[in-house]
C-alpha positions as CSV (number, residue, x, y, z in Angstrom):
1,M,-41.8,-7.3,-5.1
2,S,-39.6,-9.9,-4.2
3,S,-37.0,-8.2,-6.5
4,R,-37.6,-5.0,-4.3
5,L,-37.4,-6.2,-1.0
6,Q,-34.0,-8.2,-1.8
7,N,-32.5,-4.7,-3.2
8,T,-34.0,-3.1,-0.2
9,F,-32.2,-6.0,2.0
10,V,-29.1,-5.4,-0.5
11,Y,-28.6,-1.7,0.0
12,T,-29.5,-2.0,4.1
13,L,-26.8,-4.2,4.5
14,L,-24.3,-2.2,2.5
15,V,-25.3,1.0,4.1
16,I,-24.6,-1.0,7.4
17,C,-21.4,-2.0,6.1
18,S,-20.3,1.1,5.0
19,V,-21.1,2.6,8.5
20,L,-19.0,0.0,10.4
21,V,-16.0,1.0,8.1
22,L,-16.2,4.6,7.9
23,Y,-17.1,5.1,11.9
24,P,-13.5,4.7,13.0
25,I,-12.2,6.9,10.3
26,F,-14.7,9.6,11.5
27,Y,-14.2,9.0,14.8
28,T,-10.5,9.6,14.3
29,F,-10.7,12.7,12.4
30,S,-13.5,14.2,14.8
31,S,-11.4,13.1,17.9
32,A,-8.4,15.0,16.4
33,L,-10.4,18.4,16.0
34,M,-11.4,18.1,20.1
35,T,-9.9,19.9,22.8
36,P,-8.6,17.1,25.6
37,E,-11.7,18.1,27.8
38,E,-13.9,16.8,25.1
39,A,-12.2,14.0,23.9
40,S,-12.2,12.7,27.7
41,A,-15.9,13.6,28.4
42,Y,-18.3,10.7,29.3
43,P,-20.7,9.5,27.7
44,P,-18.2,10.3,24.7
45,R,-18.7,13.0,22.4
46,F,-19.2,12.6,18.2
47,L,-18.6,16.0,16.9
48,P,-16.1,18.6,18.1
49,S,-17.6,21.8,19.5
50,G,-15.3,23.8,16.7
51,F,-11.8,23.5,15.0
52,Y,-9.2,23.0,17.8
53,W,-5.9,22.7,16.1
54,G,-4.2,22.5,19.5
55,S,-3.5,18.2,19.1
56,I,-2.5,18.4,15.6
57,L,0.0,21.3,16.5
58,A,1.0,19.4,19.9
59,V,2.1,16.3,17.5
60,F,4.6,18.3,15.4
61,K,6.6,19.6,18.7
62,L,6.3,16.1,20.6
63,V,7.7,14.2,17.6
64,P,9.7,15.1,14.6
65,I,6.9,14.0,12.5
66,G,8.0,15.9,9.4
67,K,11.0,13.7,9.5
68,F,9.2,10.7,9.7
69,I,6.7,11.3,7.0
70,T,9.2,12.1,4.9
71,N,11.1,8.9,5.7
72,S,7.9,7.0,5.0
73,F,7.4,9.1,1.8
74,I,10.6,8.3,0.7
75,V,10.7,4.5,1.1
76,A,7.3,4.1,-0.3
77,I,8.5,5.9,-3.5
78,I,11.4,3.4,-4.0
79,I,9.4,0.5,-3.0
80,M,6.2,1.4,-5.5
81,V,9.2,2.3,-8.5
82,G,11.0,-0.9,-7.5
83,Q,8.2,-3.2,-7.9
84,L,6.6,-1.4,-11.0
85,I,10.0,-2.7,-12.8
86,T,10.3,-5.8,-11.4
87,S,6.8,-6.9,-12.0
88,S,6.5,-5.2,-15.2
89,M,9.5,-7.3,-16.9
90,A,8.6,-10.4,-15.1
91,A,4.8,-10.3,-16.2
92,Y,6.3,-9.5,-19.7
93,A,8.2,-12.5,-19.7
94,F,5.7,-14.6,-18.2
95,A,3.0,-13.4,-20.7
96,N,5.0,-13.0,-24.1
97,I,7.9,-15.0,-23.9
98,R,7.9,-18.6,-24.6
99,F,11.1,-20.6,-22.7
100,K,11.2,-24.1,-21.1
101,G,9.5,-24.6,-17.9
102,K,7.5,-21.5,-17.9
103,A,4.5,-22.8,-16.4
104,F,6.3,-24.6,-13.4
105,I,8.6,-21.4,-13.0
106,F,5.4,-19.4,-12.7
107,A,3.6,-21.7,-10.7
108,L,6.2,-21.5,-8.1
109,F,6.4,-17.6,-8.4
110,M,2.8,-17.9,-7.4
111,A,3.4,-20.4,-4.4
112,T,5.6,-17.7,-2.6
113,M,2.0,-15.7,-2.2
114,M,0.7,-18.5,0.1
115,I,4.0,-17.9,2.3
116,P,3.3,-15.2,5.3
117,W,5.2,-12.7,5.5
118,E,5.9,-13.5,9.0
119,V,7.7,-16.7,8.4
120,T,10.3,-14.6,6.2
121,I,10.9,-11.7,8.5
122,I,13.9,-13.8,10.5
123,P,15.5,-14.8,7.2
124,N,15.0,-11.6,5.8
125,Y,16.5,-9.6,8.8
126,L,19.6,-12.3,8.9
127,M,20.1,-11.2,5.4
128,V,20.0,-7.2,6.2
129,K,22.1,-7.7,9.3
130,K,24.7,-9.9,7.6
131,W,24.9,-7.0,4.8
132,D,25.3,-4.5,7.3
133,W,21.9,-2.9,6.4
134,L,20.4,-2.2,9.6
135,D,18.9,1.2,10.2
136,S,19.4,2.4,6.5
137,L,17.3,2.9,3.4
138,Q,18.4,-0.5,1.9
139,G,17.3,-2.4,4.6
140,L,13.9,-0.9,4.7
141,T,13.4,-1.1,0.8
142,V,15.4,-3.8,-1.1
143,P,13.3,-7.1,0.4
144,F,10.0,-5.4,-1.2
145,L,11.4,-4.6,-4.6
146,A,9.9,-7.7,-6.1
147,T,6.4,-8.9,-5.7
148,A,4.9,-12.0,-6.8
149,F,1.5,-10.4,-6.5
150,G,2.4,-7.3,-8.6
151,T,3.6,-9.8,-11.4
152,F,0.4,-11.7,-11.2
153,L,-1.7,-8.6,-11.7
154,L,0.2,-7.3,-14.4
155,R,0.4,-10.6,-16.3
156,Q,-3.1,-10.9,-16.5
157,F,-3.3,-7.8,-17.8
158,F,-1.0,-7.9,-20.5
159,L,-2.4,-11.3,-21.5
160,Q,-5.4,-9.5,-22.5
161,L,-3.6,-6.9,-24.9
162,P,-4.1,-8.3,-28.5
163,K,-1.8,-10.5,-30.2
164,E,-2.2,-9.0,-33.5
165,L,-0.1,-6.1,-32.4
166,F,2.9,-8.2,-31.2
167,E,2.7,-10.3,-34.3
168,A,2.8,-6.9,-36.6
169,A,5.6,-5.2,-34.0
170,R,7.6,-8.5,-34.9
171,I,7.1,-8.2,-38.6
172,D,8.3,-4.6,-38.2
173,G,11.4,-6.1,-36.5
174,C,10.6,-5.2,-32.8
175,G,12.4,-7.2,-30.4
176,H,11.0,-7.8,-26.9
177,F,12.7,-4.9,-25.8
178,R,11.2,-2.6,-27.9
179,S,7.5,-4.4,-27.8
180,F,8.0,-4.0,-24.1
181,F,8.6,-0.2,-24.1
182,R,6.7,0.9,-27.3
183,I,3.6,-1.7,-26.5
184,V,3.1,-3.1,-23.7
185,L,4.2,-0.2,-21.3
186,P,1.6,2.4,-22.6
187,L,-1.5,0.3,-23.3
188,G,-0.5,-1.2,-19.5
189,R,-0.8,2.5,-18.0
190,P,-4.7,1.4,-15.7
191,A,-2.6,-2.2,-14.2
192,L,0.8,-0.4,-13.6
193,A,-1.3,2.6,-11.9
194,T,-3.2,0.2,-10.0
195,L,0.2,-1.3,-8.7
196,A,1.8,1.8,-8.0
197,V,-1.2,2.9,-5.6
198,Y,-1.2,-0.7,-4.0
199,A,2.6,-0.9,-3.4
200,F,2.2,2.9,-2.2
201,L,-0.1,2.0,0.6
202,N,1.5,-1.0,1.4
203,A,4.6,0.2,1.8
204,W,3.5,3.6,3.7
205,N,1.7,1.5,6.6
206,M,4.5,-0.9,7.0
207,Y,5.1,-1.0,10.9
208,L,6.9,-4.1,12.0
209,W,9.8,-4.4,9.4
210,P,10.9,-0.5,10.1
211,L,10.2,-1.2,14.0
212,L,12.9,-4.2,13.5
213,I,15.5,-2.8,11.5
214,T,15.4,0.7,12.4
215,N,17.0,2.3,15.8
216,S,17.6,5.7,15.1
217,E,15.2,8.7,14.9
218,G,16.8,9.4,11.4
219,M,15.7,6.3,9.7
220,R,12.3,6.0,11.5
221,T,9.0,6.1,9.3
222,V,5.9,7.6,10.4
223,Q,3.8,4.6,11.7
224,I,6.7,4.2,14.6
225,G,6.4,8.1,15.1
226,I,2.3,7.5,16.0
227,A,3.5,5.1,18.5
228,M,5.8,7.1,20.1
229,L,3.1,9.6,20.9
230,Q,2.0,6.9,23.3
231,F,3.9,7.5,26.7
232,E,4.3,4.9,29.7
233,E,2.8,7.0,32.5
234,L,-0.5,8.1,30.1
235,T,-1.9,7.9,26.9
236,V,-3.7,10.8,25.7
237,W,-6.1,9.5,23.1
238,N,-7.0,12.7,20.9
239,L,-3.4,13.8,20.7
240,V,-3.0,9.9,19.3
241,L,-5.6,10.3,16.9
242,A,-4.5,13.7,15.6
243,G,-1.1,12.1,14.9
244,V,-3.3,9.2,13.0
245,T,-4.9,11.8,11.1
246,V,-1.9,13.2,10.1
247,V,-0.6,10.2,8.8
248,L,-3.9,8.7,7.1
249,L,-4.0,12.1,4.8
250,P,-1.3,11.2,2.4
251,S,-2.5,7.8,2.3
252,L,-6.1,8.6,2.0
253,L,-5.5,11.2,-1.0
254,M,-3.1,8.9,-2.7
255,L,-6.2,6.2,-2.3
256,I,-8.7,8.6,-3.7
257,L,-6.9,9.6,-6.8
258,G,-6.0,5.9,-7.5
259,L,-9.0,4.5,-6.0
260,K,-10.8,4.1,-10.0
261,Q,-7.5,2.6,-11.5
262,L,-7.1,0.4,-8.3
263,V,-10.6,-1.0,-8.8
264,R,-10.4,-1.6,-12.4
265,G,-6.8,-3.3,-12.2
266,L,-7.7,-5.8,-9.4
267,T,-10.9,-6.8,-11.3
268,A,-9.0,-7.1,-14.6
269,G,-7.1,-10.3,-13.3
270,A,-10.6,-11.9,-13.3
271,L,-11.5,-11.8,-16.8
272,K,-8.8,-13.8,-18.1
273,G,-6.5,-16.4,-16.6
């Protein structure tokens, strides 16, 4: 009986938490399909009377949202590929190569995770400005091509690979490069997929950095495009939420497709230190 009550309490709490998390997303999609009159009605409505596509079409007319989505997609793909390359190589070195001071260097590497992004944003901005990368694709992507979290995530997964595989490969004459490309990368696909999803979503949702270094509409990303739907005189919220809906769709699709790999990869780090 006690166990049943405990389970009931846990499931009730989980349902409440799920509703709290999902309600803003549901309201965003619902408001995007409402007419302006329904969206501004009081008391507020939770469901549209029909599928009204006028707000979504208006978003495409008011701002070049297609260009912004393309920019965000290119930036997210470059950052994702860059992080996969740098993190996998660094993780392999920390997991499989013996060198002097490895533990200290790894600890120093991990310590960078404790530094808030806001602390490094000014030095990064000055560096990008000095290199004349403001309002450019390099400025949007290069500062994010390496990540300590990705290295830590992949290293934890690589440590779980059987040592016998590397010993057998070494006996057959495989060096580190062949072991990396022939053994580690194929077996590490789940962790690589996890990092890919994580890096893509983070890059897709960036707001402050693109806002700081871009000036032209040709380099703006989609998160800034949403802010452009808010006017000084009046904010039409169903129009803003229609823009948010357009922006959410790619990231939600990516999350749905990679959720299993994302959870599996993030929990893999808890098995071995």
